[in-house]
Coordinates of C-alpha atoms in Angstrom, one line a residue:
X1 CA -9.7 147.1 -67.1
X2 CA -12.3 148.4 -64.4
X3 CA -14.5 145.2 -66.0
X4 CA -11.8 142.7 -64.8
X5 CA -11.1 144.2 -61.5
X6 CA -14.9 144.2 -60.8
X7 CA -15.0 140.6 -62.2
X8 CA -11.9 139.6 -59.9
X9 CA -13.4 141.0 -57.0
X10 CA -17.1 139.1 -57.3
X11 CA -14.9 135.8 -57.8
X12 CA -12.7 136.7 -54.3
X13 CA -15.9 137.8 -52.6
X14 CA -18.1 134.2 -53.9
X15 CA -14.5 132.1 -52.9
X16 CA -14.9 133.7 -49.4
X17 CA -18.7 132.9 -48.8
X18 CA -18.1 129.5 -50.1
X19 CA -15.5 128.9 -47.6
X20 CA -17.0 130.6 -44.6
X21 CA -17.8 127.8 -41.9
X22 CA -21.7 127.0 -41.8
X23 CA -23.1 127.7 -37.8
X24 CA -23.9 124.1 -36.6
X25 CA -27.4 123.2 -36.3
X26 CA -28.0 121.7 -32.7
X27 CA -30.6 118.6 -33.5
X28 CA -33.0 118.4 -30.5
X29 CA -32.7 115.3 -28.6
X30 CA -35.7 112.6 -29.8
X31 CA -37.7 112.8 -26.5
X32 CA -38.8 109.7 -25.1
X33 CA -41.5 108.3 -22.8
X34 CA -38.7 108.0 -20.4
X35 CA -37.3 111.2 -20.7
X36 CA -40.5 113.2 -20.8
X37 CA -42.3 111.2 -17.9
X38 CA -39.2 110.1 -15.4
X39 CA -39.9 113.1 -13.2
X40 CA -43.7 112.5 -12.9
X41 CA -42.5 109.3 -10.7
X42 CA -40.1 110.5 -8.2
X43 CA -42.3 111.3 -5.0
X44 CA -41.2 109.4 -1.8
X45 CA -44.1 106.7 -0.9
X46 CA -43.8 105.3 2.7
X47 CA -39.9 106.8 3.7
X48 CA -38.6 105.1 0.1
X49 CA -38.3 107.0 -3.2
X50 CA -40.2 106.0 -5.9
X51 CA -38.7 106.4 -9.6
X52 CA -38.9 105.6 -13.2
X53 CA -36.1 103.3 -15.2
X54 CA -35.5 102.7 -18.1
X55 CA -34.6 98.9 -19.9
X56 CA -33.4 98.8 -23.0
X57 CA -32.0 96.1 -26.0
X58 CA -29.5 96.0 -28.7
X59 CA -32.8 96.0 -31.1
X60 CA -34.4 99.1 -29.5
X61 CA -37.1 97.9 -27.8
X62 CA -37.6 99.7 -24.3
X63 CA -39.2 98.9 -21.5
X64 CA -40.2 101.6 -18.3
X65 CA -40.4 100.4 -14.8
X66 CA -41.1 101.9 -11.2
X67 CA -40.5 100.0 -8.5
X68 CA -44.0 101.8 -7.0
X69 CA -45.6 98.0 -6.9
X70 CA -42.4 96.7 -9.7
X71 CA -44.9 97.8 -12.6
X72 CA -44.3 97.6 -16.2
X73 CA -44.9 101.4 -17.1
X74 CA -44.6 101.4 -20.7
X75 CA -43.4 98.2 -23.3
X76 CA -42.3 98.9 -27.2
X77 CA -42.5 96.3 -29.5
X78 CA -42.4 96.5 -33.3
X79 CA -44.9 95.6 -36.2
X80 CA -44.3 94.3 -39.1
X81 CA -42.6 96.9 -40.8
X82 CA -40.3 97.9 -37.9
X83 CA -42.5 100.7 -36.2
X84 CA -42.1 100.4 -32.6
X85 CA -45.3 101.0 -30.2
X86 CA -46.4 100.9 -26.6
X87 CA -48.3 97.7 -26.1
X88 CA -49.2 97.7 -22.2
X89 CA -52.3 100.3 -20.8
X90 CA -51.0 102.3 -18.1
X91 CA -50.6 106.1 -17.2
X92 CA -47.6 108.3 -17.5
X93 CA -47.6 109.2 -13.7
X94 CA -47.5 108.0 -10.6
X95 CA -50.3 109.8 -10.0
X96 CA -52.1 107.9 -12.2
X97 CA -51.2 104.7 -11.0
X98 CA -52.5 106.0 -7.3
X99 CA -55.9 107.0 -8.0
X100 CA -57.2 104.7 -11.1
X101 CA -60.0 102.7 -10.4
X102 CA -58.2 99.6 -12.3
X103 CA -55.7 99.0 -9.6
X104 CA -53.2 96.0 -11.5
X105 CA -52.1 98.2 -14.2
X106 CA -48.6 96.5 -15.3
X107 CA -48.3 95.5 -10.7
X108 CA -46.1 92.3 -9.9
X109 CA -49.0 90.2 -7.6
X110 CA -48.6 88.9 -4.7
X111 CA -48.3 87.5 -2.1
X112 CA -50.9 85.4 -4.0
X113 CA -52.1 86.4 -7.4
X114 CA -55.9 85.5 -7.9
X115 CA -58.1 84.4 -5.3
X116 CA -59.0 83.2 -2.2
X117 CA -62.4 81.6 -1.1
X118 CA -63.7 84.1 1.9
X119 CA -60.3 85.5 2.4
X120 CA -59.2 83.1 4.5
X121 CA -56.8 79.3 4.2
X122 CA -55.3 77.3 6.6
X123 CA -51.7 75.4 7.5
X124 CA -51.0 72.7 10.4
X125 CA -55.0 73.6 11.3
X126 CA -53.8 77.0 12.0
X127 CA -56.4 79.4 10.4
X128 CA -55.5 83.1 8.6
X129 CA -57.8 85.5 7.8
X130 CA -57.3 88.1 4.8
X131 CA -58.7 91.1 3.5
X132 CA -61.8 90.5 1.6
X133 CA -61.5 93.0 -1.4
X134 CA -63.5 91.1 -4.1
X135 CA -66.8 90.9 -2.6
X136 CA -66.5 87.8 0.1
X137 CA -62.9 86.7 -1.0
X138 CA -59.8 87.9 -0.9
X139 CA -57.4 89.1 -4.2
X140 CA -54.2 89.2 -5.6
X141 CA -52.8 89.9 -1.9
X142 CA -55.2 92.0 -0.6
X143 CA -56.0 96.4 0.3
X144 CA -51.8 96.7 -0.2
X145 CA -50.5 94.1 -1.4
X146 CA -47.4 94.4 -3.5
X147 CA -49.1 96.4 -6.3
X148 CA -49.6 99.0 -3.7
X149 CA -46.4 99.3 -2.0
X150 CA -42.8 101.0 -2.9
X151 CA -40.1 98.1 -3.6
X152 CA -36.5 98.5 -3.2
X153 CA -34.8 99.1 -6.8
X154 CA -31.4 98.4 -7.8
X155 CA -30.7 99.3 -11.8
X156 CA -27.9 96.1 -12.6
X157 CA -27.4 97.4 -16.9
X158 CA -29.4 99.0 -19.7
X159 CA -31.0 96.1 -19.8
X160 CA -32.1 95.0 -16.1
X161 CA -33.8 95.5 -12.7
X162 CA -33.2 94.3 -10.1
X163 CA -36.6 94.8 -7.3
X164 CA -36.9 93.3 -3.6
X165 CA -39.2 93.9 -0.9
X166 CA -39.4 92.5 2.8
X167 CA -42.9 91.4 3.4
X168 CA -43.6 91.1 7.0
X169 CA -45.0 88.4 9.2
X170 CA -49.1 89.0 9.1
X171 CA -48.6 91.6 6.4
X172 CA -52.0 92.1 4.9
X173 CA -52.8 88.2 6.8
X174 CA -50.0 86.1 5.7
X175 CA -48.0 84.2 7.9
X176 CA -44.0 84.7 7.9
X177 CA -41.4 87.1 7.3
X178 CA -41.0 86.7 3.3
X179 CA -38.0 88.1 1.2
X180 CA -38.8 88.6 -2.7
X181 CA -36.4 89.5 -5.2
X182 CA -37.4 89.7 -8.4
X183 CA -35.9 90.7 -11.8
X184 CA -37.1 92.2 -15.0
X185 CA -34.4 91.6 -17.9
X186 CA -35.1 92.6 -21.5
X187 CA -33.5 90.2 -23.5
X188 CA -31.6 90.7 -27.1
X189 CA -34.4 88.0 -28.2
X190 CA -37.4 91.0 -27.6
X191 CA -38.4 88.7 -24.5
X192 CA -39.0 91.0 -21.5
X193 CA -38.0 88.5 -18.6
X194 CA -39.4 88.0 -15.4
X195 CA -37.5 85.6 -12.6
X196 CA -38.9 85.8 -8.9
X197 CA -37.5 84.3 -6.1
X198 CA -38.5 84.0 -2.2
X199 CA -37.8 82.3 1.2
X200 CA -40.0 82.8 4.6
X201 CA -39.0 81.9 8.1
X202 CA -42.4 80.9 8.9
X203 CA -44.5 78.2 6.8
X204 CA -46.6 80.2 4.4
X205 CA -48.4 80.3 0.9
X206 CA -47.1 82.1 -2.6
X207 CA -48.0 82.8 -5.4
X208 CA -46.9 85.8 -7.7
X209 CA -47.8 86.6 -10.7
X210 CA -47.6 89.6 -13.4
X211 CA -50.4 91.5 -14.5
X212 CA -49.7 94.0 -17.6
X213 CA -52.9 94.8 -19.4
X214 CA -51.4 93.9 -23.4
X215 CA -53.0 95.5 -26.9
X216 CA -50.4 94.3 -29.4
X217 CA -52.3 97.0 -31.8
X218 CA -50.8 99.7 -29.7
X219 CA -51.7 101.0 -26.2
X220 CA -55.2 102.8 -26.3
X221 CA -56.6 100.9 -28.9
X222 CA -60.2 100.1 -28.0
X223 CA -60.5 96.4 -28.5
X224 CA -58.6 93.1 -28.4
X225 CA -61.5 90.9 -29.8
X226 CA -59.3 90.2 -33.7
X227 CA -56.6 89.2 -31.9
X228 CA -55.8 85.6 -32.5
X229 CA -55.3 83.6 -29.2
X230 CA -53.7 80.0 -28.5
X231 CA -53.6 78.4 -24.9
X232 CA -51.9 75.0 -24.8
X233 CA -53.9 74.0 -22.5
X234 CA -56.3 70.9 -22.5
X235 CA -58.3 72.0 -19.1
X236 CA -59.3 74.6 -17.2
X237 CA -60.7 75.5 -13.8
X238 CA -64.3 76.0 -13.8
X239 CA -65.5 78.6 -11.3
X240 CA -68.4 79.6 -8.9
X241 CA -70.5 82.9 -9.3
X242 CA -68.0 84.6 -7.0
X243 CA -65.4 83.5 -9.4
X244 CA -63.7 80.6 -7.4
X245 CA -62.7 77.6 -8.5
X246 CA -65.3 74.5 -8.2
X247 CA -61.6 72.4 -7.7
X248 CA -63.2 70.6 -11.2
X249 CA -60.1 70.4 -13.9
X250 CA -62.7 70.6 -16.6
X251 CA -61.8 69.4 -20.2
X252 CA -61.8 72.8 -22.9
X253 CA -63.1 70.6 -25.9
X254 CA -66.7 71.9 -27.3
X255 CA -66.4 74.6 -25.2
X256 CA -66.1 78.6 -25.5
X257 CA -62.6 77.7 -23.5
X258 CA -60.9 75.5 -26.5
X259 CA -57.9 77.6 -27.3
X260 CA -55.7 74.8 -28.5
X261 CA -55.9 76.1 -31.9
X262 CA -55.4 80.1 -33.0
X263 CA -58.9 81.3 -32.1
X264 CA -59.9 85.6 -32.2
X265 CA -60.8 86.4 -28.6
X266 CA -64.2 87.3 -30.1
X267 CA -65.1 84.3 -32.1
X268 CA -67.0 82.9 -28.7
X269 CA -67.1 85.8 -26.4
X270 CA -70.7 86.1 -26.2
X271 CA -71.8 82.3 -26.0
X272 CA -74.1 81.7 -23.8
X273 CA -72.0 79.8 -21.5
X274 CA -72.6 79.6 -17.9
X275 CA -68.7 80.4 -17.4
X276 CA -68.2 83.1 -20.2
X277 CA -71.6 85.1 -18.1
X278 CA -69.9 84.4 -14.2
X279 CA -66.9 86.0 -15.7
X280 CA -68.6 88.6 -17.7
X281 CA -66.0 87.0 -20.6
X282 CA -62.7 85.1 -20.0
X283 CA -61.5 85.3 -16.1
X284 CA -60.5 81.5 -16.2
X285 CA -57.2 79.8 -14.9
X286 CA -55.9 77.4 -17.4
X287 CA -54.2 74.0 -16.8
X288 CA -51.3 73.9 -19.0
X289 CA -50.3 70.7 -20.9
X290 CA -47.0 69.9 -20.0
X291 CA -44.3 67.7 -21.2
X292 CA -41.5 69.5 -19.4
X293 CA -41.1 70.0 -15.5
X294 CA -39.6 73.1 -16.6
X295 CA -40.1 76.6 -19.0
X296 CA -42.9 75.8 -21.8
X297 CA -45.0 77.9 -24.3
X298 CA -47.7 78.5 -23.0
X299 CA -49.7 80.9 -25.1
X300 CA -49.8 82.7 -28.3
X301 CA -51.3 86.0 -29.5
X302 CA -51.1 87.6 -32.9
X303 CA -52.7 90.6 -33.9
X304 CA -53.1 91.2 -37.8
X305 CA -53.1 94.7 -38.7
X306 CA -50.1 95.2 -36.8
X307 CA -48.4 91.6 -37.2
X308 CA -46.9 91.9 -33.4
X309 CA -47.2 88.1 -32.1
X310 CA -46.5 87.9 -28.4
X311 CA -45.6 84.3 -26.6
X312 CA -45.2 83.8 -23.4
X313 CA -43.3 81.1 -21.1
X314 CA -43.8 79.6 -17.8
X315 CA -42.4 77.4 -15.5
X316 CA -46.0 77.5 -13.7
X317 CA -48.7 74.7 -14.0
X318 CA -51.4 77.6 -14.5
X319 CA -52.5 80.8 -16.8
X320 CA -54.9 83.3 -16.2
X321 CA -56.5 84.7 -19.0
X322 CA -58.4 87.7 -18.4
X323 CA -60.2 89.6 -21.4
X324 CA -60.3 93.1 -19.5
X325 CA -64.3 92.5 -18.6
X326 CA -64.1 95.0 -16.2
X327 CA -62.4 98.2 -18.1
X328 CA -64.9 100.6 -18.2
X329 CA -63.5 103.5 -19.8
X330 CA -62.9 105.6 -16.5
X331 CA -59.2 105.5 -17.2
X332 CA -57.5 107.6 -19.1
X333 CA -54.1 106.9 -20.6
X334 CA -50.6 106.9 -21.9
X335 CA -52.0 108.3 -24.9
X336 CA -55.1 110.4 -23.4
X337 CA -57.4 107.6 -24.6
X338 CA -59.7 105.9 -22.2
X339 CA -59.6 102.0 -21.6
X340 CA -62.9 100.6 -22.4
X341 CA -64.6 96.9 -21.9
X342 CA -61.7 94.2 -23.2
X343 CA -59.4 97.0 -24.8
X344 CA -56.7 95.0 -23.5
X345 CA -56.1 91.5 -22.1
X346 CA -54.1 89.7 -19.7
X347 CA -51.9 86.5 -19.5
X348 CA -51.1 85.9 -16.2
X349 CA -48.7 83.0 -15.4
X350 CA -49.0 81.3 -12.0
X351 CA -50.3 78.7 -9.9
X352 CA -54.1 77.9 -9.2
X353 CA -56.6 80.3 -7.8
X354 CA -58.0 79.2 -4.4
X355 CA -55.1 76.3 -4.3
X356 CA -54.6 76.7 -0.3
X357 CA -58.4 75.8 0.2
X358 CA -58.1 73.2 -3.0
X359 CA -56.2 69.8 -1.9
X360 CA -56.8 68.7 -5.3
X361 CA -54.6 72.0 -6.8
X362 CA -51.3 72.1 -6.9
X363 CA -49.6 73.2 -3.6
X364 CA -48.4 77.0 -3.0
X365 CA -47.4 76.5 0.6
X366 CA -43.3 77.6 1.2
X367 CA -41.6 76.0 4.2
X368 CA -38.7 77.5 5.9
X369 CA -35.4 76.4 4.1
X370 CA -37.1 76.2 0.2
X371 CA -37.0 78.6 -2.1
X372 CA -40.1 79.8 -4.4
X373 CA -39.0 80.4 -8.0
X374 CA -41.1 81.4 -10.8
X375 CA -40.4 82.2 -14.5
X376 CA -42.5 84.4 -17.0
X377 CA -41.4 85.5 -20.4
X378 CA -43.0 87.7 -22.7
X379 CA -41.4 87.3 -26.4
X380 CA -42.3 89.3 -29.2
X381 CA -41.8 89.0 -32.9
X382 CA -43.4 89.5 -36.2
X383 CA -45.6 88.1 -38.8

C-alpha cells in the first residue's frame, strides 16, 4: 500500500511540473545600423536638426539617410545566396562625416557636380566667380556646397524621403535664389531612386549629381579592381592636367576607356595612358549612347564572389566614373576598416564637367519659369 501511495504521489507531483507555465523568454530586438547609430546624428547644424532615417522595402533591403548634405549613410543589398550587406563607404556618425578628409561620402552635389575651369563661368556676359577648392578650379559646388549643409527632411513612408533646401542668390557664387527638392525612394524592385527637381528666379547653371562611394563585395573591402564594369558609352571627355575637359568628345575604342563590353576595373588600370596618369586612374565623364530622350541603362557592375550586380539609370547625357584614386586609407569606417586607393568606386550620373565654359557641351543654364529634373537609379540584383 505505502508503495502505491508513494507511486501516486511522484505521478501527481510530475503531472504538476509538466503543466506549470514556462517563464517567457524575452528575444532581444536584432539591432540594426539604424537603431544602434540614429542617435550619433541628431546634433543641430546651422539652427536645423540633423537626423538619421531609415528606408526600407518589402524585400528587406534598407537604406540610412541624413539630411546633413541628403547622404546615403548606409545601403544593403544581397548576394547571391540572400545575405544582405552594406555596399556604400561612409561612417556611422555625423561626426565622421564632418571631419573626414574624403568630403563626398554618399553627399547629393551641387549646385554643379564636377568642375569648373578657374572657378569661374559666365551668362548674358555677366561673369561669376566661385570658390576654387581643386587647385585653380572650382568643385562639385564649392567650400559648402550642398554636401556641407543641413537640408530640410520630411519622412513621406518606410520607403521615402522627401529632402529640400533653399539655396540663396550668390550662395557659394551662383547667381539666383534656387529651390531643390529632391527624393530618395527605395523601390520594391531593389532600385534605390533618386528624382531632383529645381527652379531659380534668376538665370543660373545646375547640375546635381550623387556621389556614394560603392563596393558591391561589402563596405570595407579594400579593392574594386575584379569588379566587372560596362559603360554604354561610345565617347568620353578627354581632360587637361587639372582635370578639365579639352571640350573633345573623344571616341573609347582602343582605348583604356572602352567599357562597351564587361571589362574588370583592373584589366587596364595601369596603361600607360596619358588620361589613366592625369587622373591617377578613371576620373572621366562619359558620353552616353542614347536612343531615348528619356531614362536609359547606363552602366553595369558585377562583382563575382558576392554575385551583387548593380545598374544604374539616367535621364542625364553624362556619367562620371571615378575609381576612388584618391582614397588613401585615412578614413576609417562603418566597419572600423580604413578606405584605401580604389576600395570603392563611383558612378555619378549628370551633365558635362566644365559645360558653362564648353559651348560645345550640353547646356546646364536654368531660366526663370523651367524646371531642372534629373533621374538616377541604382538597381540591384543577383548573379
Amino acid at each position: 500500500m505505502k508503495i502505491q501511495i508513494i507511486s501516486f504521489f511522484v505521478v501527481l507531483l510530475s503531472f504538476q511540473s509538466c503543466q506549470e507555465p514556462k517563464a517567457e523568454v524575452q528575444e532581444k530586438p536584432i539591432e540594426t545600423f539604424f537603431s544602434k547609430n540614429q542617435k550619433a546624428f541628431q546634433k543641430k547644424i546651422d539652427n536645423k536638426q540633423i537626423d538619421l532615417f531609415l528606408l526600407k522595402n518589402k524585400t528587406g533591403m534598407e537604406a540610412t539617410i541624413t539630411n546633413y548634405g541628403a547622404r546615403v549613410v548606409s545601403l544593403t543589398a544581397p548576394d547571391r545566396n540572400g545575405n544582405m550587406k552594406d555596399i556604400v563607404a561612409g561612417f556611422s556618425s555625423l561626426q565622421g562625416y564632418l571631419f573626414a578628409n574624403e568630403k563626398y561620402f554618399g553627399a547629393t552635389i551641387g549646385r554643379y557636380g564636377n568642375r569648373i575651369a578657374n572657378g569661374e563661368f559666365s551668362l548674358d556676359d555677366q561673369a561669376y566667380r566661385l570658390a576654387k577648392n581643386n587647385g585653380d578650379n572650382h568643385l562639385h559646388g564649392g567650400i559648402k556646397g550642398f554636401h556641407a549643409i543641413p537640408w530640410d527632411a520630411k519622412q513621406v513612408d518606410d520607403q521615402t524621403i522627401e529632402l529640400k533646401h533653399f539655396s540663396k542668390d550668390k550662395e557659394e557664387g551662383y547667381p539666383g535664389n534656387l529651390n531643390i527638392t529632391l527624393t530618395y525612394h527605395l523601390s520594391d524592385q531593389n532600385e534605390l531612386q533618386i528624382n531632383y527637381s529645381a527652379n531659380t528666379d534668376k538665370k543660373t547653371v545646375v547640375n546635381l549629381t550623387h556621389h556614394s562611394f560603392f563596393n558591391l563585395a561589402g563596405e570595407g573591402n579594400p579593392s574594386i579592381l575584379n569588379h566587372e564594369l560596362q559603360i554604354n558609352a561610345s565617347r568620353y571627355t578627354p581632360v587637361n592636367k587639372g582635370l578639365i575637359p579639352t571640350g573633345e568628345l573623344a571616341s573609347v575604342q582602343d582605348t583604356p576607356f572602352d567599357f562597351n563590353s564587361p571589362t574588370k576595373i583592373g584589366a587596364r588600370i595601369k596603361t600607360d595612358h596619358e588620361q589613366i596618369q592625369f587622373g591617377l586612374g578613371y576620373d572621366h565623364n562619359y558620353v552616353l549612347d542614347r536612343n531615348d530622350p528619356e531614362v536609359i541603362q547606363a552602366a553595369t557592375v558585377y562583382e563575382p564572389t558576392s554575385g551583387r550586380v548593380m545598374e544604374v539609370y539616367t535621364n542625364e547625357p553624362g556619367l562620371q566614373f571615378y575609381s576612388g584614386n584618391f582614397l588613401s586609407g585615412r578614413d576609417k569606417g562603418k566597419s572600423g576598416k580604413p578606405y584605401p586607393f580604389r576600395s570603392s568606386f563611383c558612378l555619378e550620373t549628370q551633365h558635362f564637367p566644365d559645360s558653362p565654359n564648353q559651348v560645345g557641351f550640353p547646356s546646364t543654364v536654368l531660366n526663370p519659369g523651367e524646371t531642372y529634373r534629373s533621374y538616377c537609379g541604382y538597381r540591384f540584383s543577383v548573379r
